[in-house]
Amino acid sequence: MSTVTTPDGTVIFYKDWGPRDAQPIVFHHGWPLSSDDWDAQSLFFLSKGYRVIAHDRRGHGRSGQPATGHDMDAYVADVNVLTDALDLRGAVHVGHSTGGGEVARYVAQAKPGRVSKAVLVSAIPPVMVKKDSNPEGTPIEVFDGFRAALAANRAQFYIDVPAGPFYGFNRPGAEVSQGLIDRWWWQGMMGAANAHYECIKAFSETDFTEDLKKIDVPVLVMHGTDDQVVPYADSGPKSAELLTNGTLKSYEGYPHGMLSTHPEVLNADILAFVEGQ
C-alpha cells in the first residue's frame, strides 16, 4: 500500500493513479468514510487523463488509528504531509462533506503554487452548528444524538444513516440502492470508533468563515437542495458568498450523497469547471 507517515507517527494511506506529469486532482472524503467513496470520480477522471489522488483520513479506512489528532487542524496537517511528499503543484482539491471543510482550510493555508482550483461538494462550511453567529444552524442536540447512536451501536447507526438521510433513500419514491448502503457501512466499519466519535465535533463545530475569506483561487460550490445532512440554506449559498472567486451550483432535489446517486451529472460538472478558464 502507498502510505506517508505524519510527525506523530500516524500512517496515512493514499491512492495515486494516472500519469505523474498530469494535473493532479485530490479527493477528500466525508465522515466516516474513506477514499473508496470516490470510486466513481476516481475512475472518471483517470479516464480523462488526470492524475487522481485520494487518501484515507486518520482514523478512517486503511490509515492509522491514533488516540489523538481527530480535529480539523490535524487533518489538514496530514494533507500537507501528503502533498509535500508527492510535491503536488497546480492541483485541484475536491472535498465532500467533512472533506469539504478539510479542503477549505487546506487551500486557505496552501503554499504558493500547490493549488489551482477547489471544489466543495455538499460541504460543511461555513459552520454547521447553531450558535449566536449562525442562528440558522443545526442544533447541538442533533450532533449529541449522533454521538449517542455511535457509542450505543455503531454498526446499526452505520446502516441507518445511508439507508435514510445520506442518500435521500427515506424520501417517498426514492430508488434505493442496497449496494450504496452496504458500501457506506463497510467503509465506516473499517475506521476507528474513537476517531469517528471525535470527528463529529470537528465537522459540526469547526468554523471555516475566515478560511473561505482567505481563498483566492476559483472555487466551485456544489450543493443539493434536499441535503438532509448539511442543509442547503446554511451551507452552499453562504460559502459562495464568502469566497472571493466562488461559484454556486445548486442541484434541485439532490441528496447529501449526490456524488454517488448522480455521478454522471456531478462528474461532468466538475470536469467542466476543472477544464474551464
Tab-separated table of C-alpha atoms in Angstrom:
chain	number	residue	atom	x	y	z
A	1	MET	CA	0.000	0.000	0.000
A	2	SER	CA	1.092	3.603	-0.625
A	3	THR	CA	1.459	5.498	2.654
A	4	VAL	CA	3.058	8.527	4.252
A	5	THR	CA	3.814	8.921	7.935
A	6	THR	CA	2.975	12.088	9.851
A	7	PRO	CA	5.193	13.648	12.542
A	8	ASP	CA	3.125	11.989	15.290
A	9	GLY	CA	3.677	8.579	13.695
A	10	THR	CA	0.260	8.134	12.079
A	11	VAL	CA	0.342	6.215	8.790
A	12	ILE	CA	-1.853	7.786	6.101
A	13	PHE	CA	-2.972	5.522	3.260
A	14	TYR	CA	-3.442	7.036	-0.187
A	15	LYS	CA	-4.115	6.111	-3.814
A	16	ASP	CA	-2.130	7.753	-6.607
A	17	TRP	CA	-3.339	6.763	-10.060
A	18	GLY	CA	-2.531	8.080	-13.518
A	19	PRO	CA	0.394	9.832	-15.223
A	20	ARG	CA	2.767	11.513	-12.794
A	21	ASP	CA	3.114	14.510	-15.096
A	22	ALA	CA	-0.650	15.037	-15.443
A	23	GLN	CA	-2.591	17.639	-13.466
A	24	PRO	CA	-3.424	16.217	-10.029
A	25	ILE	CA	-6.970	16.055	-8.707
A	26	VAL	CA	-7.021	15.358	-4.979
A	27	PHE	CA	-10.179	13.967	-3.384
A	28	HIS	CA	-11.094	14.423	0.291
A	29	HIS	CA	-13.803	12.100	1.632
A	30	GLY	CA	-16.626	12.619	4.106
A	31	TRP	CA	-17.307	11.171	7.549
A	32	PRO	CA	-16.960	8.275	8.414
A	33	LEU	CA	-15.926	7.011	5.011
A	34	SER	CA	-12.689	6.536	3.064
A	35	SER	CA	-11.081	7.226	-0.288
A	36	ASP	CA	-13.200	4.410	-1.713
A	37	ASP	CA	-16.207	6.733	-1.595
A	38	TRP	CA	-14.623	8.472	-4.611
A	39	ASP	CA	-14.615	5.396	-6.873
A	40	ALA	CA	-16.963	6.905	-9.458
A	41	GLN	CA	-14.977	10.134	-9.630
A	42	SER	CA	-11.540	8.490	-9.476
A	43	LEU	CA	-12.272	6.210	-12.420
A	44	PHE	CA	-13.892	9.012	-14.404
A	45	PHE	CA	-11.013	11.476	-14.054
A	46	LEU	CA	-8.432	8.741	-14.563
A	47	SER	CA	-10.121	8.006	-17.899
A	48	LYS	CA	-9.776	11.703	-18.799
A	49	GLY	CA	-6.010	11.609	-18.326
A	50	TYR	CA	-5.713	13.214	-14.901
A	51	ARG	CA	-3.541	12.118	-12.001
A	52	VAL	CA	-6.015	11.024	-9.321
A	53	ILE	CA	-5.088	11.068	-5.634
A	54	ALA	CA	-7.273	10.177	-2.662
A	55	HIS	CA	-6.329	9.450	0.930
A	56	ASP	CA	-7.983	7.903	3.967
A	57	ARG	CA	-8.205	10.463	6.768
A	58	ARG	CA	-6.521	9.456	10.041
A	59	GLY	CA	-8.764	7.076	11.946
A	60	HIS	CA	-10.658	6.259	8.740
A	61	GLY	CA	-10.313	3.461	6.196
A	62	ARG	CA	-6.839	1.949	5.960
A	63	SER	CA	-4.986	4.775	7.699
A	64	GLY	CA	-3.644	4.520	11.223
A	65	GLN	CA	-5.937	4.727	14.232
A	66	PRO	CA	-4.189	7.051	16.690
A	67	ALA	CA	-5.597	8.118	20.038
A	68	THR	CA	-5.257	11.810	19.221
A	69	GLY	CA	-5.397	14.302	16.369
A	70	HIS	CA	-9.032	13.945	15.376
A	71	ASP	CA	-9.647	17.605	14.614
A	72	MET	CA	-9.599	19.757	11.505
A	73	ASP	CA	-6.149	21.260	12.043
A	74	ALA	CA	-4.601	17.807	12.398
A	75	TYR	CA	-6.458	16.577	9.303
A	76	VAL	CA	-5.075	19.485	7.287
A	77	ALA	CA	-1.568	18.954	8.663
A	78	ASP	CA	-1.811	15.364	7.387
A	79	VAL	CA	-2.842	16.612	3.942
A	80	ASN	CA	0.195	18.890	3.930
A	81	VAL	CA	2.429	15.895	4.669
A	82	LEU	CA	0.901	14.057	1.707
A	83	THR	CA	1.011	16.923	-0.785
A	84	ASP	CA	4.589	17.776	0.228
A	85	ALA	CA	5.677	14.151	-0.116
A	86	LEU	CA	4.171	13.952	-3.608
A	87	ASP	CA	5.266	17.526	-4.430
A	88	LEU	CA	1.864	18.280	-5.955
A	89	ARG	CA	1.616	21.516	-7.922
A	90	GLY	CA	-1.358	23.165	-9.600
A	91	ALA	CA	-3.672	20.596	-8.041
A	92	VAL	CA	-7.445	20.725	-7.931
A	93	HIS	CA	-8.743	19.772	-4.481
A	94	VAL	CA	-12.244	18.312	-4.285
A	95	GLY	CA	-13.913	17.759	-0.928
A	96	HIS	CA	-17.222	16.178	0.032
A	97	SER	CA	-18.962	16.975	3.323
A	98	THR	CA	-16.287	16.861	6.074
A	99	GLY	CA	-13.722	16.665	3.289
A	100	GLY	CA	-15.037	19.992	2.031
A	101	GLY	CA	-14.058	21.571	5.321
A	102	GLU	CA	-10.651	19.939	5.045
A	103	VAL	CA	-10.262	21.400	1.550
A	104	ALA	CA	-11.321	24.894	2.648
A	105	ARG	CA	-8.778	25.030	5.444
A	106	TYR	CA	-6.008	23.398	3.398
A	107	VAL	CA	-6.464	25.697	0.401
A	108	ALA	CA	-6.621	28.779	2.650
A	109	GLN	CA	-3.182	27.878	4.026
A	110	ALA	CA	-1.611	26.199	0.997
A	111	LYS	CA	1.901	27.012	-0.149
A	112	PRO	CA	2.105	29.099	-3.332
A	113	GLY	CA	1.675	27.021	-6.480
A	114	ARG	CA	0.194	23.991	-4.749
A	115	VAL	CA	-3.468	24.652	-5.643
A	116	SER	CA	-5.091	25.898	-8.845
A	117	LYS	CA	-8.790	25.343	-8.063
A	118	ALA	CA	-11.066	23.779	-5.469
A	119	VAL	CA	-14.486	22.139	-5.394
A	120	LEU	CA	-16.742	21.915	-2.334
A	121	VAL	CA	-19.474	19.270	-2.660
A	122	SER	CA	-22.267	19.067	-0.057
A	123	ALA	CA	-19.645	20.600	2.185
A	124	ILE	CA	-19.825	21.578	5.864
A	125	PRO	CA	-18.517	25.189	5.573
A	126	PRO	CA	-19.029	27.841	6.705
A	127	VAL	CA	-20.141	26.176	10.012
A	128	MET	CA	-22.835	23.638	10.807
A	129	VAL	CA	-23.769	24.075	14.459
A	130	LYS	CA	-26.360	26.608	15.587
A	131	LYS	CA	-24.915	29.466	17.641
A	132	ASP	CA	-25.347	33.209	18.057
A	133	SER	CA	-23.371	33.955	14.890
A	134	ASN	CA	-25.119	31.135	12.982
A	135	PRO	CA	-28.765	31.119	14.127
A	136	GLU	CA	-29.866	29.073	11.100
A	137	GLY	CA	-27.504	26.224	12.008
A	138	THR	CA	-28.245	22.710	13.217
A	139	PRO	CA	-28.860	22.468	16.989
A	140	ILE	CA	-26.065	20.848	19.006
A	141	GLU	CA	-28.578	18.274	20.245
A	142	VAL	CA	-28.614	16.709	16.771
A	143	PHE	CA	-24.870	16.074	16.921
A	144	ASP	CA	-25.172	14.846	20.507
A	145	GLY	CA	-27.645	12.336	19.095
A	146	PHE	CA	-25.079	11.226	16.513
A	147	ARG	CA	-22.543	10.632	19.271
A	148	ALA	CA	-25.021	8.695	21.401
A	149	ALA	CA	-26.071	6.491	18.490
A	150	LEU	CA	-22.465	5.791	17.508
A	151	ALA	CA	-21.476	4.886	21.060
A	152	ALA	CA	-24.537	2.683	21.593
A	153	ASN	CA	-24.429	0.653	18.375
A	154	ARG	CA	-22.104	1.932	15.689
A	155	ALA	CA	-22.875	-0.932	13.311
A	156	GLN	CA	-26.606	-0.208	13.314
A	157	PHE	CA	-26.070	3.547	13.117
A	158	TYR	CA	-23.938	2.995	10.021
A	159	ILE	CA	-26.865	1.220	8.387
A	160	ASP	CA	-29.456	3.794	9.414
A	161	VAL	CA	-27.569	6.812	8.025
A	162	PRO	CA	-27.094	5.621	4.411
A	163	ALA	CA	-30.473	3.858	4.362
A	164	GLY	CA	-32.080	7.144	5.341
A	165	PRO	CA	-30.932	10.763	5.009
A	166	PHE	CA	-27.464	10.423	3.462
A	167	TYR	CA	-28.661	9.309	0.039
A	168	GLY	CA	-32.238	10.502	0.438
A	169	PHE	CA	-33.474	6.916	0.437
A	170	ASN	CA	-36.036	7.913	3.092
A	171	ARG	CA	-37.871	10.125	0.577
A	172	PRO	CA	-41.110	8.861	-0.998
A	173	GLY	CA	-40.448	7.206	-4.335
A	174	ALA	CA	-36.677	7.074	-3.858
A	175	GLU	CA	-34.842	4.406	-5.851
A	176	VAL	CA	-32.941	2.639	-3.088
A	177	SER	CA	-29.524	1.114	-3.829
A	178	GLN	CA	-28.643	-1.622	-1.353
A	179	GLY	CA	-25.139	-1.600	-2.805
A	180	LEU	CA	-24.577	2.017	-1.778
A	181	ILE	CA	-25.905	1.306	1.712
A	182	ASP	CA	-23.627	-1.716	2.090
A	183	ARG	CA	-20.620	0.183	0.740
A	184	TRP	CA	-21.212	3.026	3.206
A	185	TRP	CA	-21.454	0.569	6.118
A	186	TRP	CA	-18.321	-1.285	5.046
A	187	GLN	CA	-16.274	1.895	4.730
A	188	GLY	CA	-17.470	3.187	8.063
A	189	MET	CA	-16.760	-0.009	9.961
A	190	MET	CA	-13.172	-0.064	8.647
A	191	GLY	CA	-12.392	3.040	10.675
A	192	ALA	CA	-11.914	3.627	14.396
A	193	ALA	CA	-14.821	4.334	16.722
A	194	ASN	CA	-12.860	6.940	18.689
A	195	ALA	CA	-11.872	8.809	15.530
A	196	HIS	CA	-15.418	8.835	14.198
A	197	TYR	CA	-16.819	9.940	17.563
A	198	GLU	CA	-14.411	12.866	17.838
A	199	CYS	CA	-14.803	13.793	14.171
A	200	ILE	CA	-18.454	14.654	14.843
A	201	LYS	CA	-17.232	17.656	16.821
A	202	ALA	CA	-14.737	18.517	14.077
A	203	PHE	CA	-17.310	18.559	11.291
A	204	SER	CA	-20.111	20.185	13.256
A	205	GLU	CA	-18.359	22.877	15.281
A	206	THR	CA	-15.360	23.995	13.205
A	207	ASP	CA	-15.949	27.460	11.753
A	208	PHE	CA	-14.476	27.933	8.265
A	209	THR	CA	-15.630	31.507	7.742
A	210	GLU	CA	-12.157	33.030	7.854
A	211	ASP	CA	-10.706	30.202	5.742
A	212	LEU	CA	-13.210	30.879	2.969
A	213	LYS	CA	-12.394	34.582	3.019
A	214	LYS	CA	-8.673	33.844	2.522
A	215	ILE	CA	-9.085	31.645	-0.558
A	216	ASP	CA	-8.311	33.418	-3.840
A	217	VAL	CA	-8.333	30.532	-6.340
A	218	PRO	CA	-11.559	29.686	-8.205
A	219	VAL	CA	-13.908	27.522	-6.147
A	220	LEU	CA	-16.988	25.631	-7.337
A	221	VAL	CA	-19.570	25.134	-4.583
A	222	MET	CA	-21.970	22.269	-5.410
A	223	HIS	CA	-24.937	21.533	-3.157
A	224	GLY	CA	-28.215	19.640	-3.377
A	225	THR	CA	-31.337	21.458	-2.236
A	226	ASP	CA	-32.625	18.319	-0.446
A	227	ASP	CA	-29.465	17.735	1.571
A	228	GLN	CA	-30.713	16.359	4.909
A	229	VAL	CA	-27.239	16.128	6.448
A	230	VAL	CA	-25.724	19.541	5.620
A	231	PRO	CA	-28.784	21.722	4.963
A	232	TYR	CA	-28.536	23.732	1.766
A	233	ALA	CA	-29.555	27.156	3.080
A	234	ASP	CA	-26.948	27.149	5.836
A	235	SER	CA	-24.047	25.965	3.695
A	236	GLY	CA	-23.682	26.266	-0.086
A	237	PRO	CA	-25.023	29.798	-0.623
A	238	LYS	CA	-23.220	31.146	2.441
A	239	SER	CA	-19.886	29.621	1.392
A	240	ALA	CA	-20.160	31.002	-2.138
A	241	GLU	CA	-20.865	34.463	-0.759
A	242	LEU	CA	-17.768	34.387	1.467
A	243	LEU	CA	-15.424	33.282	-1.322
A	244	THR	CA	-13.581	35.861	-3.429
A	245	ASN	CA	-13.922	33.735	-6.565
A	246	GLY	CA	-16.714	31.305	-5.766
A	247	THR	CA	-19.453	29.900	-7.997
A	248	LEU	CA	-22.536	28.212	-6.546
A	249	LYS	CA	-24.169	25.385	-8.485
A	250	SER	CA	-27.381	24.086	-6.928
A	251	TYR	CA	-28.985	20.716	-7.657
A	252	GLU	CA	-32.741	20.653	-7.176
A	253	GLY	CA	-33.853	17.740	-5.011
A	254	TYR	CA	-30.404	16.109	-4.827
A	255	PRO	CA	-29.321	14.488	-1.517
A	256	HIS	CA	-26.157	14.784	0.534
A	257	GLY	CA	-24.592	11.766	-1.167
A	258	MET	CA	-25.296	13.073	-4.669
A	259	LEU	CA	-21.795	12.171	-5.878
A	260	SER	CA	-22.881	8.540	-5.651
A	261	THR	CA	-26.547	8.852	-6.613
A	262	HIS	CA	-25.904	11.144	-9.606
A	263	PRO	CA	-22.233	10.670	-10.599
A	264	GLU	CA	-22.898	11.241	-14.296
A	265	VAL	CA	-24.156	14.767	-13.538
A	266	LEU	CA	-21.614	15.731	-10.897
A	267	ASN	CA	-18.593	14.320	-12.743
A	268	ALA	CA	-19.421	16.246	-15.904
A	269	ASP	CA	-19.868	19.494	-13.980
A	270	ILE	CA	-16.606	19.071	-12.071
A	271	LEU	CA	-14.774	18.300	-15.317
A	272	ALA	CA	-16.195	21.417	-16.970
A	273	PHE	CA	-15.014	23.504	-14.019
A	274	VAL	CA	-11.548	21.935	-13.981
A	275	GLU	CA	-11.088	22.484	-17.714
A	276	GLY	CA	-12.649	25.958	-17.785
A	277	GLN	CA	-10.665	29.158	-17.734
